Amino acid sequence: KAGVTQTPRYLIKTRGQQVTLSCSPISGHRSVSWYQQTPGQGLQFLFEYFSETQRNKGNFPGRFSGRQFSNSRSEMNVSTLELGDSALYLCASTEAGANVLTFGAGSRLTVL
Amino acid sequence: SQKIEQNSEALNIQEGKTATLTCNYTNYSPAYLQWYRQDPGRGPVFLLLIRENEKEKRKERLKVTFDTTLKQSLFHITASQPADSATYLCALDMGGDYKLSFGAGTTVTVRA
């Protein structure tokens, strides 16, 4: 089975721009979660989707949004980028009924 | 709010020795606790899950204990090897499926 695939792996944006990150889960996994990882705050939960519905949401401003498609692929969007949004954004998929996350390699976002 | 603390940011040990990592939590009673390993530039990889009614779990050279009275988990790497050098993260469920709260991690360096 292919693992969780995230694209792009690296990107550089400037303040005020927006960015869209993509995640393809493991085949058959219907739950996709997103996390932000920074040196200061560690791994923080953004949101989780299952069958195209957001089931859980973390404490992030409305500039952070996401969606899931019928094929379980997911995207997250950050609008009006701020310097503090520079981070590694990690996507993870989960098999139904399991509690274990399988992470992708992440998308490294740098905001200048 | 829930708080998760991992005992130290860094742990340096000699090859062959046992590394012991601590994860303490407050203000919550998780149904289970997980440990992940993260290598630089990669997403976390699941290692072990232990449930609240389990005292100990083992997988090869890894051992995890879970004391719900002390609100603490210990993670042991026995007969450590340089290949075990990585950051180890503990994670607790936050009461919702697939919504985990992570500790800041402990970076283990095993010297040959």
PDB file of C-alpha atoms in Angstrom:
ATOM      1  CA  LYS A   1       0.000   0.000   0.000  1.00  0.00           C
ATOM      2  CA  ALA A   2       1.209   3.464  -0.744  1.00  0.00           C
ATOM      3  CA  GLY A   3       1.597   5.712   2.277  1.00  0.00           C
ATOM      4  CA  VAL A   4       0.096   9.100   2.948  1.00  0.00           C
ATOM      5  CA  THR A   5       1.176  11.525   0.238  1.00  0.00           C
ATOM      6  CA  GLN A   6       1.414  15.248   0.823  1.00  0.00           C
ATOM      7  CA  THR A   7       2.076  17.892  -1.792  1.00  0.00           C
ATOM      8  CA  PRO A   8       3.893  20.133  -2.134  1.00  0.00           C
ATOM      9  CA  ARG A   9       6.741  19.139   0.154  1.00  0.00           C
ATOM     10  CA  TYR A  10       8.192  22.640   0.356  1.00  0.00           C
ATOM     11  CA  LEU A  11       6.811  26.038  -0.453  1.00  0.00           C
ATOM     12  CA  ILE A  12       7.596  29.665   0.195  1.00  0.00           C
ATOM     13  CA  LYS A  13       4.933  32.337   0.370  1.00  0.00           C
ATOM     14  CA  THR A  14       4.797  35.975   1.398  1.00  0.00           C
ATOM     15  CA  ARG A  15       2.591  37.552   4.037  1.00  0.00           C
ATOM     16  CA  GLY A  16      -0.966  38.099   2.905  1.00  0.00           C
ATOM     17  CA  GLN A  17      -0.950  35.331   0.335  1.00  0.00           C
ATOM     18  CA  GLN A  18      -2.921  32.131   0.640  1.00  0.00           C
ATOM     19  CA  VAL A  19      -1.812  28.531   0.318  1.00  0.00           C
ATOM     20  CA  THR A  20      -3.471  25.199  -0.403  1.00  0.00           C
ATOM     21  CA  LEU A  21      -1.924  21.927   0.719  1.00  0.00           C
ATOM     22  CA  SER A  22      -2.992  18.529  -0.492  1.00  0.00           C
ATOM     23  CA  CYS A  23      -3.117  15.124   1.167  1.00  0.00           C
ATOM     24  CA  SER A  24      -3.855  11.706  -0.306  1.00  0.00           C
ATOM     25  CA  PRO A  25      -4.567   9.166   2.439  1.00  0.00           C
ATOM     26  CA  ILE A  26      -3.779   5.493   2.436  1.00  0.00           C
ATOM     27  CA  SER A  27      -6.216   3.633   0.209  1.00  0.00           C
ATOM     28  CA  GLY A  28      -9.246   2.643   2.247  1.00  0.00           C
ATOM     29  CA  HIS A  29      -8.643   5.163   5.036  1.00  0.00           C
ATOM     30  CA  ARG A  30     -11.579   7.520   5.278  1.00  0.00           C
ATOM     31  CA  SER A  31     -10.422   9.736   8.139  1.00  0.00           C
ATOM     32  CA  VAL A  32      -7.885  12.477   7.473  1.00  0.00           C
ATOM     33  CA  SER A  33      -6.428  14.729  10.153  1.00  0.00           C
ATOM     34  CA  TRP A  34      -4.228  17.791   9.842  1.00  0.00           C
ATOM     35  CA  TYR A  35      -1.620  18.981  12.335  1.00  0.00           C
ATOM     36  CA  GLN A  36       0.672  21.975  12.489  1.00  0.00           C
ATOM     37  CA  GLN A  37       4.178  21.452  13.880  1.00  0.00           C
ATOM     38  CA  THR A  38       6.405  24.322  14.993  1.00  0.00           C
ATOM     39  CA  PRO A  39       9.494  24.352  17.226  1.00  0.00           C
ATOM     40  CA  GLY A  40       7.724  26.473  19.819  1.00  0.00           C
ATOM     41  CA  GLN A  41       4.279  24.859  19.969  1.00  0.00           C
ATOM     42  CA  GLY A  42       5.004  21.312  18.854  1.00  0.00           C
ATOM     43  CA  LEU A  43       2.299  19.317  17.111  1.00  0.00           C
ATOM     44  CA  GLN A  44      -1.101  20.959  17.259  1.00  0.00           C
ATOM     45  CA  PHE A  45      -4.347  19.533  15.956  1.00  0.00           C
ATOM     46  CA  LEU A  46      -6.016  21.527  13.196  1.00  0.00           C
ATOM     47  CA  PHE A  47      -9.027  19.472  12.075  1.00  0.00           C
ATOM     48  CA  GLU A  48     -10.220  16.026  11.129  1.00  0.00           C
ATOM     49  CA  TYR A  49     -12.463  14.904   8.285  1.00  0.00           C
ATOM     50  CA  PHE A  50     -14.425  11.748   7.730  1.00  0.00           C
ATOM     51  CA  SER A  51     -16.606  11.063   4.706  1.00  0.00           C
ATOM     52  CA  GLU A  52     -16.328  14.686   3.560  1.00  0.00           C
ATOM     53  CA  THR A  53     -17.499  16.028   6.952  1.00  0.00           C
ATOM     54  CA  GLN A  54     -15.407  17.912   9.480  1.00  0.00           C
ATOM     55  CA  ARG A  55     -15.831  16.010  12.744  1.00  0.00           C
ATOM     56  CA  ASN A  56     -13.288  17.767  14.946  1.00  0.00           C
ATOM     57  CA  LYS A  57     -11.615  21.143  14.926  1.00  0.00           C
ATOM     58  CA  GLY A  58      -8.691  22.541  16.899  1.00  0.00           C
ATOM     59  CA  ASN A  59      -8.155  26.039  18.232  1.00  0.00           C
ATOM     60  CA  PHE A  60      -7.011  27.799  15.100  1.00  0.00           C
ATOM     61  CA  PRO A  61      -8.395  30.976  13.545  1.00  0.00           C
ATOM     62  CA  GLY A  62     -10.855  30.869  10.683  1.00  0.00           C
ATOM     63  CA  ARG A  63      -8.032  31.536   8.222  1.00  0.00           C
ATOM     64  CA  PHE A  64      -7.326  27.841   8.455  1.00  0.00           C
ATOM     65  CA  SER A  65      -9.841  25.712   6.606  1.00  0.00           C
ATOM     66  CA  GLY A  66     -10.029  22.338   5.005  1.00  0.00           C
ATOM     67  CA  ARG A  67     -12.167  19.988   3.039  1.00  0.00           C
ATOM     68  CA  GLN A  68     -12.336  16.376   2.039  1.00  0.00           C
ATOM     69  CA  PHE A  69     -13.402  14.960  -1.282  1.00  0.00           C
ATOM     70  CA  SER A  70     -15.437  11.869  -2.035  1.00  0.00           C
ATOM     71  CA  ASN A  71     -12.251   9.891  -2.725  1.00  0.00           C
ATOM     72  CA  SER A  72     -11.025  10.806   0.811  1.00  0.00           C
ATOM     73  CA  ARG A  73      -8.320  13.113  -0.495  1.00  0.00           C
ATOM     74  CA  SER A  74      -8.121  16.273   1.573  1.00  0.00           C
ATOM     75  CA  GLU A  75      -6.928  19.817   1.176  1.00  0.00           C
ATOM     76  CA  MET A  76      -6.245  22.492   3.721  1.00  0.00           C
ATOM     77  CA  ASN A  77      -6.122  26.188   2.992  1.00  0.00           C
ATOM     78  CA  VAL A  78      -4.556  29.035   4.897  1.00  0.00           C
ATOM     79  CA  SER A  79      -5.594  32.517   3.831  1.00  0.00           C
ATOM     80  CA  THR A  80      -3.948  35.851   4.592  1.00  0.00           C
ATOM     81  CA  LEU A  81      -0.702  34.212   5.607  1.00  0.00           C
ATOM     82  CA  GLU A  82       1.212  35.503   8.610  1.00  0.00           C
ATOM     83  CA  LEU A  83       4.855  34.970   9.524  1.00  0.00           C
ATOM     84  CA  GLY A  84       3.740  32.745  12.388  1.00  0.00           C
ATOM     85  CA  ASP A  85       2.121  30.331   9.958  1.00  0.00           C
ATOM     86  CA  SER A  86       5.570  29.098   8.970  1.00  0.00           C
ATOM     87  CA  ALA A  87       5.496  25.453  10.015  1.00  0.00           C
ATOM     88  CA  LEU A  88       5.488  21.843   8.976  1.00  0.00           C
ATOM     89  CA  TYR A  89       1.916  20.853   8.123  1.00  0.00           C
ATOM     90  CA  LEU A  90       1.286  17.187   8.619  1.00  0.00           C
ATOM     91  CA  CYS A  91      -1.570  15.118   7.320  1.00  0.00           C
ATOM     92  CA  ALA A  92      -2.475  11.749   8.796  1.00  0.00           C
ATOM     93  CA  SER A  93      -4.975   9.116   7.792  1.00  0.00           C
ATOM     94  CA  THR A  94      -6.677   6.533   9.960  1.00  0.00           C
ATOM     95  CA  GLU A  95      -8.324   3.243   9.261  1.00  0.00           C
ATOM     96  CA  ALA A  96     -11.960   3.020  10.335  1.00  0.00           C
ATOM     97  CA  GLY A  97     -12.271   1.768  13.895  1.00  0.00           C
ATOM     98  CA  ALA A  98      -8.577   2.238  14.641  1.00  0.00           C
ATOM     99  CA  ASN A  99      -6.961   4.918  16.759  1.00  0.00           C
ATOM    100  CA  VAL A 100      -3.557   5.031  15.109  1.00  0.00           C
ATOM    101  CA  LEU A 101      -2.453   7.860  12.842  1.00  0.00           C
ATOM    102  CA  THR A 102      -0.321   7.256   9.767  1.00  0.00           C
ATOM    103  CA  PHE A 103       1.395  10.495   8.900  1.00  0.00           C
ATOM    104  CA  GLY A 104       2.679  11.825   5.627  1.00  0.00           C
ATOM    105  CA  ALA A 105       6.087  13.466   5.313  1.00  0.00           C
ATOM    106  CA  GLY A 106       4.539  16.911   5.649  1.00  0.00           C
ATOM    107  CA  SER A 107       4.502  20.165   3.727  1.00  0.00           C
ATOM    108  CA  ARG A 108       7.079  22.686   4.913  1.00  0.00           C
ATOM    109  CA  LEU A 109       5.638  26.192   4.585  1.00  0.00           C
ATOM    110  CA  THR A 110       7.833  29.250   4.925  1.00  0.00           C
ATOM    111  CA  VAL A 111       6.152  32.648   5.064  1.00  0.00           C
ATOM    112  CA  LEU A 112       8.378  35.637   4.310  1.00  0.00           C
TER     113      LEU A 112
ATOM    114  CA  SER B   1      -7.139  22.465  29.705  1.00  0.00           C
ATOM    115  CA  GLN B   2      -5.135  19.289  29.154  1.00  0.00           C
ATOM    116  CA  LYS B   3      -1.406  19.539  29.625  1.00  0.00           C
ATOM    117  CA  ILE B   4       1.157  16.994  28.485  1.00  0.00           C
ATOM    118  CA  GLU B   5       4.764  17.150  29.611  1.00  0.00           C
ATOM    119  CA  GLN B   6       7.634  15.016  28.420  1.00  0.00           C
ATOM    120  CA  ASN B   7      10.437  14.920  30.961  1.00  0.00           C
ATOM    121  CA  SER B   8      13.228  16.443  28.981  1.00  0.00           C
ATOM    122  CA  GLU B   9      13.914  17.873  25.586  1.00  0.00           C
ATOM    123  CA  ALA B  10      17.025  15.778  25.057  1.00  0.00           C
ATOM    124  CA  LEU B  11      18.425  12.509  26.307  1.00  0.00           C
ATOM    125  CA  ASN B  12      21.942  11.290  25.486  1.00  0.00           C
ATOM    126  CA  ILE B  13      22.795   7.690  26.233  1.00  0.00           C
ATOM    127  CA  GLN B  14      25.473   5.132  25.480  1.00  0.00           C
ATOM    128  CA  GLU B  15      24.753   2.332  23.049  1.00  0.00           C
ATOM    129  CA  GLY B  16      23.471  -0.753  24.814  1.00  0.00           C
ATOM    130  CA  LYS B  17      21.940   1.154  27.719  1.00  0.00           C
ATOM    131  CA  THR B  18      18.230   1.611  28.396  1.00  0.00           C
ATOM    132  CA  ALA B  19      16.613   4.929  27.583  1.00  0.00           C
ATOM    133  CA  THR B  20      13.649   5.876  29.746  1.00  0.00           C
ATOM    134  CA  LEU B  21      11.322   8.662  28.652  1.00  0.00           C
ATOM    135  CA  THR B  22       8.511  10.116  30.726  1.00  0.00           C
ATOM    136  CA  CYS B  23       5.157  11.517  29.699  1.00  0.00           C
ATOM    137  CA  ASN B  24       3.015  13.220  32.350  1.00  0.00           C
ATOM    138  CA  TYR B  25      -0.427  14.653  31.811  1.00  0.00           C
ATOM    139  CA  THR B  26      -2.911  16.698  33.808  1.00  0.00           C
ATOM    140  CA  ASN B  27      -6.578  17.618  33.706  1.00  0.00           C
ATOM    141  CA  TYR B  28      -7.621  14.620  31.694  1.00  0.00           C
ATOM    142  CA  SER B  29      -8.235  10.877  31.833  1.00  0.00           C
ATOM    143  CA  PRO B  30      -7.382   9.495  28.405  1.00  0.00           C
ATOM    144  CA  ALA B  31      -8.775   6.177  27.264  1.00  0.00           C
ATOM    145  CA  TYR B  32      -5.419   5.403  25.675  1.00  0.00           C
ATOM    146  CA  LEU B  33      -1.957   6.797  25.151  1.00  0.00           C
ATOM    147  CA  GLN B  34       0.319   6.427  22.143  1.00  0.00           C
ATOM    148  CA  TRP B  35       4.001   6.815  21.421  1.00  0.00           C
ATOM    149  CA  TYR B  36       5.398   7.957  18.082  1.00  0.00           C
ATOM    150  CA  ARG B  37       8.879   8.308  16.672  1.00  0.00           C
ATOM    151  CA  GLN B  38       9.849  11.220  14.446  1.00  0.00           C
ATOM    152  CA  ASP B  39      13.019  11.523  12.400  1.00  0.00           C
ATOM    153  CA  PRO B  40      14.197  14.900  11.054  1.00  0.00           C
ATOM    154  CA  GLY B  41      12.225  16.019   8.018  1.00  0.00           C
ATOM    155  CA  ARG B  42       9.688  13.218   8.340  1.00  0.00           C
ATOM    156  CA  GLY B  43       6.259  12.729   9.833  1.00  0.00           C
ATOM    157  CA  PRO B  44       5.809  10.839  13.114  1.00  0.00           C
ATOM    158  CA  VAL B  45       5.616   7.061  12.950  1.00  0.00           C
ATOM    159  CA  PHE B  46       3.377   5.101  15.322  1.00  0.00           C
ATOM    160  CA  LEU B  47       5.168   2.797  17.760  1.00  0.00           C
ATOM    161  CA  LEU B  48       2.848   1.640  20.541  1.00  0.00           C
ATOM    162  CA  LEU B  49      -0.627   2.202  21.942  1.00  0.00           C
ATOM    163  CA  ILE B  50      -1.566   1.384  25.533  1.00  0.00           C
ATOM    164  CA  ARG B  51      -5.099   1.540  26.905  1.00  0.00           C
ATOM    165  CA  GLU B  52      -6.160   2.796  30.319  1.00  0.00           C
ATOM    166  CA  ASN B  53      -6.836  -0.733  31.564  1.00  0.00           C
ATOM    167  CA  GLU B  54      -3.387  -1.979  30.500  1.00  0.00           C
ATOM    168  CA  LYS B  55      -0.346  -1.604  32.733  1.00  0.00           C
ATOM    169  CA  GLU B  56       2.362  -2.517  30.261  1.00  0.00           C
ATOM    170  CA  LYS B  57       2.872  -3.127  26.544  1.00  0.00           C
ATOM    171  CA  ARG B  58       5.929  -4.450  24.754  1.00  0.00           C
ATOM    172  CA  LYS B  59       7.135  -4.496  21.169  1.00  0.00           C
ATOM    173  CA  GLU B  60      10.583  -5.893  20.485  1.00  0.00           C
ATOM    174  CA  ARG B  61      13.005  -3.656  22.455  1.00  0.00           C
ATOM    175  CA  LEU B  62      10.310  -1.141  23.365  1.00  0.00           C
ATOM    176  CA  LYS B  63       8.227  -1.152  26.531  1.00  0.00           C
ATOM    177  CA  VAL B  64       5.506   1.245  27.606  1.00  0.00           C
ATOM    178  CA  THR B  65       3.827   1.519  30.984  1.00  0.00           C
ATOM    179  CA  PHE B  66       0.713   3.478  31.835  1.00  0.00           C
ATOM    180  CA  ASP B  67      -0.154   4.553  35.364  1.00  0.00           C
ATOM    181  CA  THR B  68      -3.527   6.305  35.381  1.00  0.00           C
ATOM    182  CA  THR B  69      -3.214   7.102  39.101  1.00  0.00           C
ATOM    183  CA  LEU B  70       0.064   8.957  38.625  1.00  0.00           C
ATOM    184  CA  LYS B  71      -1.130  10.208  35.223  1.00  0.00           C
ATOM    185  CA  GLN B  72       2.139   9.066  33.747  1.00  0.00           C
ATOM    186  CA  SER B  73       3.518   6.867  30.995  1.00  0.00           C
ATOM    187  CA  LEU B  74       7.073   5.579  30.804  1.00  0.00           C
ATOM    188  CA  PHE B  75       8.645   4.603  27.489  1.00  0.00           C
ATOM    189  CA  HIS B  76      11.720   2.360  27.574  1.00  0.00           C
ATOM    190  CA  ILE B  77      14.152   1.521  24.776  1.00  0.00           C
ATOM    191  CA  THR B  78      16.287  -1.387  25.910  1.00  0.00           C
ATOM    192  CA  ALA B  79      19.663  -2.297  24.404  1.00  0.00           C
ATOM    193  CA  SER B  80      19.635   1.039  22.599  1.00  0.00           C
ATOM    194  CA  GLN B  81      21.322   1.429  19.223  1.00  0.00           C
ATOM    195  CA  PRO B  82      22.459   4.508  17.283  1.00  0.00           C
ATOM    196  CA  ALA B  83      19.542   3.827  14.890  1.00  0.00           C
ATOM    197  CA  ASP B  84      17.177   4.574  17.792  1.00  0.00           C
ATOM    198  CA  SER B  85      18.284   8.214  17.721  1.00  0.00           C
ATOM    199  CA  ALA B  86      15.144  10.249  17.007  1.00  0.00           C
ATOM    200  CA  THR B  87      12.498  12.372  18.687  1.00  0.00           C
ATOM    201  CA  TYR B  88       9.864  10.434  20.593  1.00  0.00           C
ATOM    202  CA  LEU B  89       6.411  11.890  21.105  1.00  0.00           C
ATOM    203  CA  CYS B  90       3.654  10.810  23.436  1.00  0.00           C
ATOM    204  CA  ALA B  91       0.067  11.457  22.421  1.00  0.00           C
ATOM    205  CA  LEU B  92      -3.241  11.274  24.266  1.00  0.00           C
ATOM    206  CA  ASP B  93      -6.726  11.074  22.899  1.00  0.00           C
ATOM    207  CA  MET B  94      -8.735  14.184  23.633  1.00  0.00           C
ATOM    208  CA  GLY B  95     -12.072  12.479  23.884  1.00  0.00           C
ATOM    209  CA  GLY B  96     -12.820  12.542  20.180  1.00  0.00           C
ATOM    210  CA  ASP B  97     -11.915   9.941  17.638  1.00  0.00           C
ATOM    211  CA  TYR B  98      -8.638  10.617  15.861  1.00  0.00           C
ATOM    212  CA  LYS B  99      -8.050  13.823  17.805  1.00  0.00           C
ATOM    213  CA  LEU B 100      -4.745  13.513  19.598  1.00  0.00           C
ATOM    214  CA  SER B 101      -2.867  15.919  21.809  1.00  0.00           C
ATOM    215  CA  PHE B 102       0.921  15.552  21.539  1.00  0.00           C
ATOM    216  CA  GLY B 103       3.707  16.256  23.976  1.00  0.00           C
ATOM    217  CA  ALA B 104       6.650  18.383  22.871  1.00  0.00           C
ATOM    218  CA  GLY B 105       8.825  15.312  22.395  1.00  0.00           C
ATOM    219  CA  THR B 106      12.139  14.052  23.741  1.00  0.00           C
ATOM    220  CA  THR B 107      15.104  13.853  21.382  1.00  0.00           C
ATOM    221  CA  VAL B 108      17.147  10.746  22.071  1.00  0.00           C
ATOM    222  CA  THR B 109      20.744  10.475  20.894  1.00  0.00           C
ATOM    223  CA  VAL B 110      22.439   7.113  21.233  1.00  0.00           C
ATOM    224  CA  ARG B 111      26.260   7.264  21.177  1.00  0.00           C
ATOM    225  CA  ALA B 112      28.172   4.365  19.699  1.00  0.00           C
TER     226      ALA B 112
END
